[in-house]
Structure formats: structure tokens, C-alpha cells
Short mmCIF file of C-alpha atoms in Angstrom, two decimals:
data_model
loop_
_atom_site.label_atom_id
_atom_site.label_comp_id
_atom_site.label_asym_id
_atom_site.label_seq_id
_atom_site.Cartn_x
_atom_site.Cartn_y
_atom_site.Cartn_z
CA MET P 1 243.61 61.72 198.28
CA SER P 2 245.35 61.87 201.67
CA ALA P 3 243.66 60.70 204.84
CA PRO P 4 242.06 63.33 207.10
CA SER P 5 244.57 64.85 209.48
CA MET P 6 242.06 66.03 212.11
CA THR P 7 239.00 64.59 213.86
CA LEU P 8 235.93 66.63 214.73
CA PHE P 9 233.66 65.49 217.57
CA TYR P 10 230.26 66.73 216.47
CA ASN P 11 226.54 66.11 216.27
CA THR P 12 224.32 67.22 213.39
CA ALA P 13 221.75 68.53 215.89
CA SER P 14 224.24 70.89 217.57
CA PRO P 15 224.17 74.46 216.23
CA PHE P 16 227.68 74.99 217.62
CA ALA P 17 229.02 72.00 215.70
CA ARG P 18 227.11 73.15 212.62
CA LYS P 19 229.04 76.42 212.62
CA VAL P 20 232.27 74.46 212.30
CA MET P 21 230.85 72.25 209.56
CA VAL P 22 229.68 75.29 207.59
CA LEU P 23 233.12 76.88 207.85
CA LEU P 24 234.74 73.64 206.67
CA HIS P 25 232.50 73.66 203.60
CA GLU P 26 233.00 77.36 202.93
CA THR P 27 236.80 77.06 203.12
CA GLY P 28 237.14 73.76 201.26
CA GLN P 29 238.50 71.83 204.24
CA THR P 30 235.95 69.02 204.61
CA GLN P 31 238.38 66.37 203.35
CA ARG P 32 240.91 67.31 206.02
CA VAL P 33 238.60 66.40 208.91
CA ALA P 34 237.23 63.01 209.94
CA LEU P 35 233.87 63.18 211.72
CA GLN P 36 233.28 61.47 215.06
CA LEU P 37 229.64 61.42 216.14
CA SER P 38 229.20 62.42 219.78
CA GLN P 39 225.90 62.81 221.65
CA PRO P 40 226.67 64.20 225.12
CA THR P 41 224.08 65.73 227.43
CA PRO P 42 224.56 67.34 230.86
CA VAL P 43 223.47 64.06 232.47
CA SER P 44 225.01 61.62 229.98
CA PRO P 45 228.55 62.61 228.96
CA ASP P 46 230.52 61.04 226.14
CA LEU P 47 233.33 59.38 228.10
CA ALA P 48 235.62 59.11 225.08
CA LEU P 49 235.24 62.83 224.48
CA CYS P 50 235.85 63.63 228.15
CA GLU P 51 239.28 61.96 228.05
CA ASP P 52 240.71 64.90 226.11
CA ASN P 53 238.02 67.50 226.73
CA PRO P 54 237.02 67.40 230.42
CA LEU P 55 234.02 69.67 229.87
CA GLY P 56 232.62 67.02 227.52
CA LYS P 57 231.26 69.61 225.11
CA ILE P 58 231.05 69.59 221.34
CA PRO P 59 232.44 70.61 218.98
CA ALA P 60 235.96 69.52 219.81
CA LEU P 61 238.77 69.10 217.30
CA ARG P 62 241.61 66.61 217.64
CA LEU P 63 244.59 67.97 215.73
CA ALA P 64 247.16 65.98 213.79
CA ASP P 65 249.54 66.08 216.78
CA GLY P 66 246.89 64.59 219.08
CA ASN P 67 246.07 67.78 220.95
CA VAL P 68 242.38 68.62 221.33
CA ILE P 69 240.93 72.12 221.12
CA HIS P 70 237.35 72.85 222.05
CA ASP P 71 234.68 75.55 222.18
CA SER P 72 233.25 76.41 218.78
CA ARG P 73 234.82 79.87 218.77
CA VAL P 74 238.29 78.45 219.31
CA VAL P 75 237.78 75.72 216.71
CA LEU P 76 236.50 78.24 214.17
CA ASP P 77 239.48 80.52 214.74
CA TYR P 78 241.93 77.64 214.38
CA LEU P 79 240.37 76.35 211.16
CA ASP P 80 240.16 79.86 209.72
CA HIS P 81 243.97 79.98 209.94
CA GLN P 82 244.34 76.71 208.03
CA HIS P 83 243.13 77.77 204.56
CA VAL P 84 244.51 80.07 201.90
CA GLY P 85 241.36 82.04 201.05
CA ASN P 86 240.10 85.26 202.57
CA PRO P 87 239.69 84.88 206.35
CA LEU P 88 236.16 84.45 207.66
CA ILE P 89 237.22 86.06 210.94
CA PRO P 90 238.85 89.48 210.40
CA ARG P 91 242.38 89.38 211.72
CA ASP P 92 242.43 92.78 213.40
CA GLY P 93 240.87 96.21 213.68
CA PRO P 94 237.28 97.30 214.40
CA ALA P 95 235.88 94.79 211.90
CA ARG P 96 237.24 91.90 213.97
CA TRP P 97 235.55 93.02 217.17
CA ARG P 98 232.28 93.86 215.48
CA ARG P 99 232.02 90.54 213.64
CA LEU P 100 233.00 88.59 216.75
CA THR P 101 230.43 90.52 218.78
CA LEU P 102 227.69 89.61 216.32
CA ALA P 103 228.88 86.00 216.41
CA SER P 104 228.79 86.09 220.21
CA LEU P 105 225.22 87.38 220.10
CA ALA P 106 224.31 84.42 217.90
CA ASP P 107 226.06 82.08 220.33
CA GLY P 108 223.90 83.53 223.09
CA ILE P 109 220.79 82.68 221.08
CA MET P 110 222.10 79.13 220.70
CA ASP P 111 222.93 78.86 224.40
CA ALA P 112 219.43 79.91 225.41
CA ALA P 113 217.79 77.67 222.82
CA VAL P 114 219.84 74.64 223.88
CA MET P 115 219.02 75.28 227.54
CA ILE P 116 215.32 75.34 226.69
CA ARG P 117 215.76 72.09 224.80
CA TYR P 118 217.47 70.40 227.74
CA GLU P 119 214.83 71.58 230.20
CA GLN P 120 211.99 70.34 228.03
CA ALA P 121 213.59 67.09 226.86
CA LEU P 122 215.42 65.90 229.98
CA ARG P 123 213.09 66.91 232.80
CA ALA P 124 209.58 65.70 233.48
CA PRO P 125 206.92 68.28 232.51
CA GLU P 126 205.84 68.78 236.11
CA LYS P 127 209.41 69.81 236.97
CA HIS P 128 209.78 72.42 234.23
CA TRP P 129 210.72 75.85 235.57
CA ASP P 130 208.41 78.01 233.50
CA GLN P 131 209.81 81.36 234.68
CA TRP P 132 213.33 80.24 233.74
CA LEU P 133 212.13 79.01 230.34
CA ASP P 134 210.43 82.36 229.71
CA GLY P 135 213.66 84.12 230.63
CA GLN P 136 215.59 82.11 228.04
CA ARG P 137 212.97 82.89 225.38
CA GLU P 138 213.23 86.59 226.19
CA LYS P 139 217.00 86.47 225.68
CA ILE P 140 216.38 85.05 222.22
CA ARG P 141 213.73 87.64 221.36
CA ARG P 142 215.90 90.56 222.51
CA ALA P 143 218.85 89.33 220.48
CA LEU P 144 216.71 88.92 217.37
CA VAL P 145 215.34 92.44 217.78
CA LEU P 146 218.87 93.83 217.79
CA LEU P 147 219.88 91.81 214.73
CA GLU P 148 216.74 92.91 212.88
CA ALA P 149 217.31 96.57 213.69
CA ASP P 150 221.08 96.94 213.43
CA ALA P 151 222.79 94.08 211.62
CA ILE P 152 221.01 93.09 208.40
CA ALA P 153 223.30 95.11 206.12
CA GLU P 154 226.39 93.72 207.85
CA LEU P 155 225.14 90.15 207.67
CA THR P 156 224.36 90.57 204.00
CA SER P 157 227.78 91.99 203.16
CA HIS P 158 229.86 88.91 204.02
CA PHE P 159 229.12 85.28 204.80
CA ASP P 160 231.74 85.17 207.51
CA VAL P 161 231.88 84.19 211.19
CA ALA P 162 229.04 86.57 212.07
CA ALA P 163 226.71 85.47 209.29
CA ILE P 164 227.54 81.79 209.77
CA SER P 165 226.81 82.02 213.48
CA VAL P 166 223.51 83.87 213.05
CA ALA P 167 222.40 81.49 210.29
CA CYS P 168 223.13 78.45 212.45
CA ALA P 169 221.31 80.01 215.41
CA LEU P 170 218.21 80.66 213.31
CA GLY P 171 218.41 77.18 211.83
CA TYR P 172 218.42 75.73 215.33
CA LEU P 173 215.35 77.76 216.30
CA ASP P 174 213.54 76.28 213.30
CA PHE P 175 214.77 72.80 214.17
CA ARG P 176 213.99 72.70 217.89
CA HIS P 177 211.71 75.66 218.63
CA PRO P 178 209.32 76.38 215.74
CA ASP P 179 206.79 77.51 218.36
CA LEU P 180 208.83 80.70 218.84
CA ASP P 181 207.69 81.84 215.38
CA TRP P 182 210.66 84.21 215.19
CA ARG P 183 209.96 85.27 211.59
CA ALA P 184 206.73 87.12 212.48
CA ALA P 185 208.57 89.83 214.42
CA ASN P 186 211.74 89.84 212.30
CA PRO P 187 210.82 89.95 208.60
CA LYS P 188 214.16 91.35 207.37
CA LEU P 189 216.06 88.68 209.27
CA ALA P 190 213.71 86.05 207.86
CA GLU P 191 214.33 87.24 204.30
CA TRP P 192 218.09 87.19 204.84
CA PHE P 193 217.95 83.72 206.35
CA PHE P 194 215.90 82.39 203.44
CA GLU P 195 218.61 83.52 201.04
CA VAL P 196 221.61 82.20 202.96
CA SER P 197 219.85 78.90 203.64
CA GLN P 198 220.27 78.13 199.93
CA ARG P 199 224.07 78.14 200.19
CA ALA P 200 225.63 74.74 199.58
CA SER P 201 227.31 74.83 203.01
CA MET P 202 223.98 75.40 204.76
CA LEU P 203 222.14 72.76 202.76
CA ALA P 204 224.86 70.19 203.42
CA THR P 205 224.77 70.77 207.19
CA MET P 206 221.05 70.90 207.92
CA PRO P 207 220.34 69.25 211.27
CA LYS P 208 218.77 65.80 211.31
CA VAL P 209 216.46 64.37 213.95
#
């Protein structure tokens, strides 16, 4: 077996990194990528990561030629061009824009959930900005309402970039924000998530404390 040709800067707790890991499993590319644990926060960057990725964000992927690409959407698109199976990101047409829009909605859920996590974990309780926290929670609730009403059939049809992104967003809500109790208001989404959570790629990438 050949040595991995790429290195992924990741953290099991990051929903953005989990998306990449799920795609690697789904496309049979796990052996091509070495994993480099990285635990940056807004106040404690990973200096090694920042050398090639000045934003200091994960996931980031160092390619075989030494170049580094970052942002989960870019990394997903790159890796989706590196396998021989059906693409998980449609290459063109209306399907591409629709699936990427659903994936972007899921990314927005992750963004809001991670911001809540940072506020609660990195700032003293007396300094929490409750109105801002409520605003982030409302973003999440609005996005889930749209997915519940308009996207279940599409998510069920293909486990592609849209479904992977939504699944990882919901998994992060369970991991970091069980108090949101998102299933109560979104039963169809909850049923879909229960089913996709049994996929080998999802089980292998469950976040760890």
C-alpha cells in the first residue's frame, strides 16, 4: 500500500472537517490522506497550520505538491474530482446550484452553532451576549424549518454534498447543543437523520469529546 499523498488538518469535533472525512469514506479515499490533528480557536491559533493557511481554519488540505487548499467547500470540491465514482457535487446545471445551496444552508447552521460554542466556552458567563446568542439560535431554527418543509425528498434521494453537509450540521447540534432539542420541531428531518446516521461513513466520523 502506498503512503498517503495528502495531509488533512482536521479535528474530530469540527463539523466542517467531518464533512471532508465523510466524503473521504464515501469515495474510498481515506488511505490517500494522512490526518494531522489541529485544535485552533479564535484566540489560540495553530501556528503550524497558519504557515500555509493564514486564516488558521480547519479543514485544510496539503496536496502532494505542497500547496495547501482550505475552506471545507473548496476541499470537498477538490476531493470530489479525485475519485472515479459518481460525483457527490453535480458538475453543472440546476442540480449543482440547488445541492450547493442546500450545503451552504447547512454550513450556515454549523457557523452559527460554532459561534455559540465559542461564546459559551471561551468567554466568562457574565460576559455572554445573550441577545447575540439568541440570534444565532434563531438562524439555526429558521434553517431547520426550511429543510423540514422543502428538502427532505431531495436529501433522501442522494447522499451527496447536500446530504453530507446537513447530516454533519445535525450531528454537531447533537454533540454541542443538545439543549436546542431540534428534533421536536422537525420530525421528518429527525427521521432522515436517524437513517443516514447508520451509514458507515457517519459512524466512523462521529465527533469525540
